[in-house]
Short mmCIF file of C-alpha atoms in Angstrom, two decimals:
data_model
loop_
_atom_site.label_atom_id
_atom_site.label_comp_id
_atom_site.label_asym_id
_atom_site.label_seq_id
_atom_site.Cartn_x
_atom_site.Cartn_y
_atom_site.Cartn_z
CA ALA T 228 65.49 102.77 104.09
CA GLN T 229 67.42 100.71 106.55
CA SER T 230 70.13 98.35 105.40
CA VAL T 231 72.19 95.62 106.98
CA SER T 232 75.70 94.62 105.96
CA GLN T 233 77.36 91.33 106.68
CA HIS T 234 80.93 91.57 105.49
CA ASN T 235 81.88 87.91 105.79
CA HIS T 236 80.18 85.96 103.05
CA HIS T 237 81.80 82.62 103.66
CA VAL T 238 83.84 81.61 106.70
CA ILE T 239 85.69 78.34 107.16
CA LEU T 240 86.99 77.39 110.60
CA SER T 241 88.39 74.36 112.32
CA GLU T 242 86.61 72.99 115.37
CA ALA T 243 87.47 74.84 118.59
CA ALA T 244 88.38 78.01 116.73
CA SER T 245 86.77 81.25 117.83
CA LEU T 246 84.13 82.89 115.67
CA GLU T 247 83.19 86.48 115.06
CA LEU T 248 80.75 87.47 112.34
CA GLY T 249 80.32 91.12 111.54
CA CYS T 250 77.02 92.95 111.19
CA ASN T 251 76.53 96.65 110.61
CA TYR T 252 73.30 98.48 110.03
CA SER T 253 72.31 101.89 108.81
CA TYR T 254 69.61 103.59 110.80
CA GLY T 255 69.90 106.56 113.08
CA GLY T 256 67.09 105.77 115.47
CA THR T 257 66.44 103.09 118.06
CA VAL T 258 66.63 99.59 116.65
CA ASN T 259 65.96 96.00 117.59
CA LEU T 260 68.62 93.56 116.47
CA PHE T 261 68.52 89.85 115.73
CA TRP T 262 70.73 87.00 114.66
CA TYR T 263 69.07 84.04 112.94
CA VAL T 264 70.61 80.74 111.95
CA GLN T 265 69.63 78.39 109.15
CA TYR T 266 71.05 74.88 109.60
CA PRO T 267 71.11 72.72 106.48
CA GLY T 268 67.60 71.58 105.67
CA GLN T 269 66.04 73.35 108.65
CA HIS T 270 63.92 76.44 109.34
CA LEU T 271 65.45 79.78 110.06
CA GLN T 272 65.52 80.09 113.82
CA LEU T 273 66.40 82.81 116.28
CA LEU T 274 69.84 82.70 117.87
CA LEU T 275 69.55 85.84 119.96
CA LYS T 276 68.04 89.31 120.02
CA TYR T 277 68.69 92.73 121.46
CA PHE T 278 65.93 95.17 122.32
CA SER T 279 67.41 97.25 125.14
CA GLY T 280 69.51 97.03 128.28
CA ASP T 281 72.82 95.17 128.52
CA PRO T 282 74.47 95.47 125.10
CA LEU T 283 76.03 92.03 125.48
CA VAL T 284 73.35 89.45 124.83
CA LYS T 285 73.62 85.71 125.12
CA GLY T 286 71.74 83.30 122.94
CA ILE T 287 71.38 79.60 122.38
CA LYS T 288 74.23 77.15 121.84
CA GLY T 289 76.88 79.39 123.39
CA PHE T 290 76.50 82.30 120.99
CA GLU T 291 76.62 85.90 122.09
CA ALA T 292 76.50 89.29 120.39
CA GLU T 293 77.50 92.77 121.37
CA PHE T 294 75.60 95.88 120.38
CA ILE T 295 77.91 98.86 119.89
CA LYS T 296 75.67 101.81 119.18
CA SER T 297 78.48 104.18 118.19
CA LYS T 298 79.62 101.74 115.52
CA PHE T 299 76.14 100.66 114.40
CA SER T 300 77.32 97.11 114.89
CA PHE T 301 75.95 93.87 116.32
CA ASN T 302 78.68 91.28 115.87
CA LEU T 303 78.08 87.62 116.64
CA ARG T 304 80.67 85.64 118.60
CA LYS T 305 81.33 82.15 119.86
CA PRO T 306 84.52 81.24 121.71
CA SER T 307 84.80 77.69 120.37
CA VAL T 308 82.86 76.46 117.36
CA GLN T 309 81.71 72.92 116.75
CA TRP T 310 81.07 71.02 113.55
CA SER T 311 77.34 71.30 114.30
CA ASP T 312 77.58 75.10 113.97
CA THR T 313 77.91 74.72 110.21
CA ALA T 314 75.03 76.83 108.93
CA GLU T 315 74.08 80.13 107.38
CA TYR T 316 73.80 83.10 109.73
CA PHE T 317 71.68 86.17 109.13
CA CYS T 318 71.70 89.48 110.93
CA ALA T 319 68.42 91.42 110.97
CA VAL T 320 67.20 94.76 112.23
CA ASN T 321 63.99 96.65 112.65
CA SER T 322 63.24 99.98 114.18
CA ASN T 323 61.13 100.20 117.29
CA THR T 324 58.59 102.21 115.32
CA GLY T 325 58.49 100.13 112.17
CA ASN T 326 57.00 96.84 111.10
CA GLN T 327 59.55 95.76 108.54
CA PHE T 328 62.59 93.63 109.23
CA TYR T 329 65.75 94.10 107.19
CA PHE T 330 68.13 91.21 106.70
CA GLY T 331 71.78 91.03 105.77
CA THR T 332 72.95 88.86 102.89
CA GLY T 333 74.02 86.11 105.24
CA THR T 334 77.29 84.43 106.19
CA SER T 335 77.87 80.80 105.39
CA LEU T 336 79.92 79.14 108.12
CA THR T 337 81.66 75.82 107.53
CA VAL T 338 83.31 74.15 110.51
CA ILE T 339 85.84 71.47 109.68
CA PRO T 340 86.08 68.60 112.19
CA ASP Y 971 52.70 71.92 118.04
CA GLY Y 972 52.45 75.57 117.13
CA GLY Y 973 54.19 76.72 114.04
CA ILE Y 974 54.11 77.80 110.45
CA THR Y 975 53.47 75.44 107.59
CA GLN Y 976 54.27 76.09 103.97
CA SER Y 977 53.21 73.87 101.16
CA PRO Y 978 54.37 72.40 98.96
CA LYS Y 979 58.07 72.06 99.74
CA TYR Y 980 58.97 71.95 96.05
CA LEU Y 981 56.93 73.43 93.22
CA PHE Y 982 57.51 73.34 89.50
CA ARG Y 983 55.69 75.49 86.97
CA LYS Y 984 55.91 76.44 83.36
CA GLU Y 985 56.69 80.00 82.44
CA GLY Y 986 53.57 82.11 81.99
CA GLN Y 987 51.54 80.35 84.67
CA ASN Y 988 50.48 81.90 87.94
CA VAL Y 989 51.22 79.84 91.03
CA THR Y 990 50.05 80.20 94.63
CA LEU Y 991 52.20 79.33 97.63
CA SER Y 992 50.48 78.47 100.86
CA CYS Y 993 51.38 79.75 104.33
CA GLU Y 994 49.42 78.85 107.45
CA GLN Y 995 50.20 79.59 111.10
CA ASN Y 996 48.60 78.46 114.33
CA LEU Y 997 50.59 80.77 116.58
CA ASN Y 998 47.79 83.33 116.78
CA HIS Y 999 50.20 85.90 115.37
CA ASP Y 1000 48.84 89.12 113.94
CA ALA Y 1001 51.59 89.89 111.46
CA MET Y 1002 52.72 87.73 108.56
CA TYR Y 1003 55.46 88.20 105.99
CA TRP Y 1004 56.69 86.78 102.71
CA TYR Y 1005 60.37 86.80 101.81
CA ARG Y 1006 62.35 85.66 98.85
CA GLN Y 1007 65.77 84.11 99.50
CA ASP Y 1008 68.33 84.02 96.71
CA PRO Y 1009 71.97 82.95 97.07
CA GLY Y 1010 74.14 85.86 98.16
CA GLN Y 1011 71.18 88.22 98.54
CA GLY Y 1012 69.78 87.28 101.90
CA LEU Y 1013 66.07 87.66 102.57
CA ARG Y 1014 64.15 90.30 100.68
CA LEU Y 1015 60.66 91.33 101.72
CA ILE Y 1016 57.87 90.80 99.19
CA TYR Y 1017 54.72 91.63 101.17
CA TYR Y 1018 53.64 91.83 104.76
CA SER Y 1019 50.36 92.04 106.62
CA GLN Y 1020 49.78 93.44 110.08
CA ILE Y 1021 46.10 92.58 110.27
CA VAL Y 1022 43.39 90.68 108.41
CA ASN Y 1023 42.28 92.28 105.14
CA ASP Y 1024 45.27 94.61 105.08
CA PHE Y 1025 48.75 94.21 103.60
CA GLN Y 1026 51.66 96.33 102.40
CA LYS Y 1027 54.22 95.99 99.66
CA GLY Y 1028 57.76 95.21 100.57
CA ASP Y 1029 60.89 95.99 98.61
CA ILE Y 1030 60.27 93.55 95.75
CA ALA Y 1031 56.48 93.31 95.38
CA GLU Y 1032 56.34 93.60 91.59
CA GLY Y 1033 54.95 90.45 90.01
CA TYR Y 1034 53.50 89.12 93.27
CA SER Y 1035 50.13 89.37 94.98
CA VAL Y 1036 48.79 88.35 98.38
CA SER Y 1037 45.57 88.13 100.33
CA ARG Y 1038 44.83 88.02 104.06
CA GLU Y 1039 41.25 86.87 104.48
CA LYS Y 1040 41.98 84.91 107.66
CA LYS Y 1041 44.39 85.55 110.49
CA GLU Y 1042 45.96 82.12 110.05
CA SER Y 1043 46.57 82.28 106.32
CA PHE Y 1044 48.65 84.48 104.02
CA PRO Y 1045 48.95 82.95 100.53
CA LEU Y 1046 51.35 84.38 97.98
CA THR Y 1047 50.65 84.30 94.24
CA VAL Y 1048 53.61 84.48 91.91
CA THR Y 1049 52.21 85.89 88.70
CA SER Y 1050 53.46 85.55 85.16
CA ALA Y 1051 54.60 89.16 85.43
CA GLN Y 1052 57.38 88.20 87.83
CA LYS Y 1053 60.45 88.17 85.60
CA ASN Y 1054 62.62 85.86 87.65
CA PRO Y 1055 60.35 83.72 89.84
CA THR Y 1056 62.66 80.77 90.48
CA ALA Y 1057 63.67 81.14 94.14
CA PHE Y 1058 63.21 79.93 97.69
CA TYR Y 1059 60.21 81.56 99.36
CA LEU Y 1060 59.91 81.94 103.11
CA CYS Y 1061 56.87 82.85 105.16
CA ALA Y 1062 57.19 84.31 108.64
CA SER Y 1063 54.96 85.59 111.39
CA THR Y 1064 55.27 87.62 114.54
CA THR Y 1065 53.02 88.80 117.31
CA GLY Y 1066 53.29 92.25 115.85
CA GLY Y 1067 55.44 95.24 116.38
CA GLN Y 1068 59.09 94.43 116.78
CA ASP Y 1069 59.12 90.97 118.34
CA GLU Y 1070 61.14 88.25 116.64
CA GLN Y 1071 59.83 86.46 113.58
CA TYR Y 1072 59.05 82.76 113.33
CA PHE Y 1073 59.73 81.15 109.98
CA GLY Y 1074 58.19 78.35 108.00
CA PRO Y 1075 60.22 75.66 106.20
CA GLY Y 1076 60.01 77.41 102.85
CA THR Y 1077 58.89 76.53 99.33
CA ARG Y 1078 61.37 76.14 96.53
CA LEU Y 1079 59.76 77.28 93.30
CA THR Y 1080 61.25 76.41 89.95
CA VAL Y 1081 59.83 77.96 86.80
CA THR Y 1082 61.00 76.69 83.44
#
């Protein structure tokens, strides 16, 4: 079975600091990769996704992620965080032949004004 | 507006009772999913359905049941056999295949 690891469980940053959240997956085949965000009291929503092509993908609100196939990684980055980025972030993966999605345990980000 | 609705938002039940959580979508999506979200454990798949009248067990299906009689609806029943039912339950849908999932607002179930 596939699995997804998010190594940072809780991250605290000051506004304007740079962010990088790690995500590694275990699956040897072709995968589709996603980052979702859950703001307090809101639905889970898609931040960005990677299916193929340019391994550097840009999402909403200034977020980006880089797919490094050799490292089985899909780390999320933002150059300068804002207080409104306080949320829980989930990495997810599915194979291009499967119907199941596998989620990491999530990273809780707190941005201090 | 298109989207996924889950009701109720909060649900309280006594131990030993079955309870059904509602999930409806008007996105015309083929595939629907149920997840359980617990602190520190992320989202774990309970059941999913790719098409009407068909569904598959996920990683933690024991103690749960589902039905998919209509494309728009995918209710989840938490049975008395589920040993630890108190959790936040999320429903999701997708067009099928590997496209991204759209999530509902969730139902927080508390069993005492």
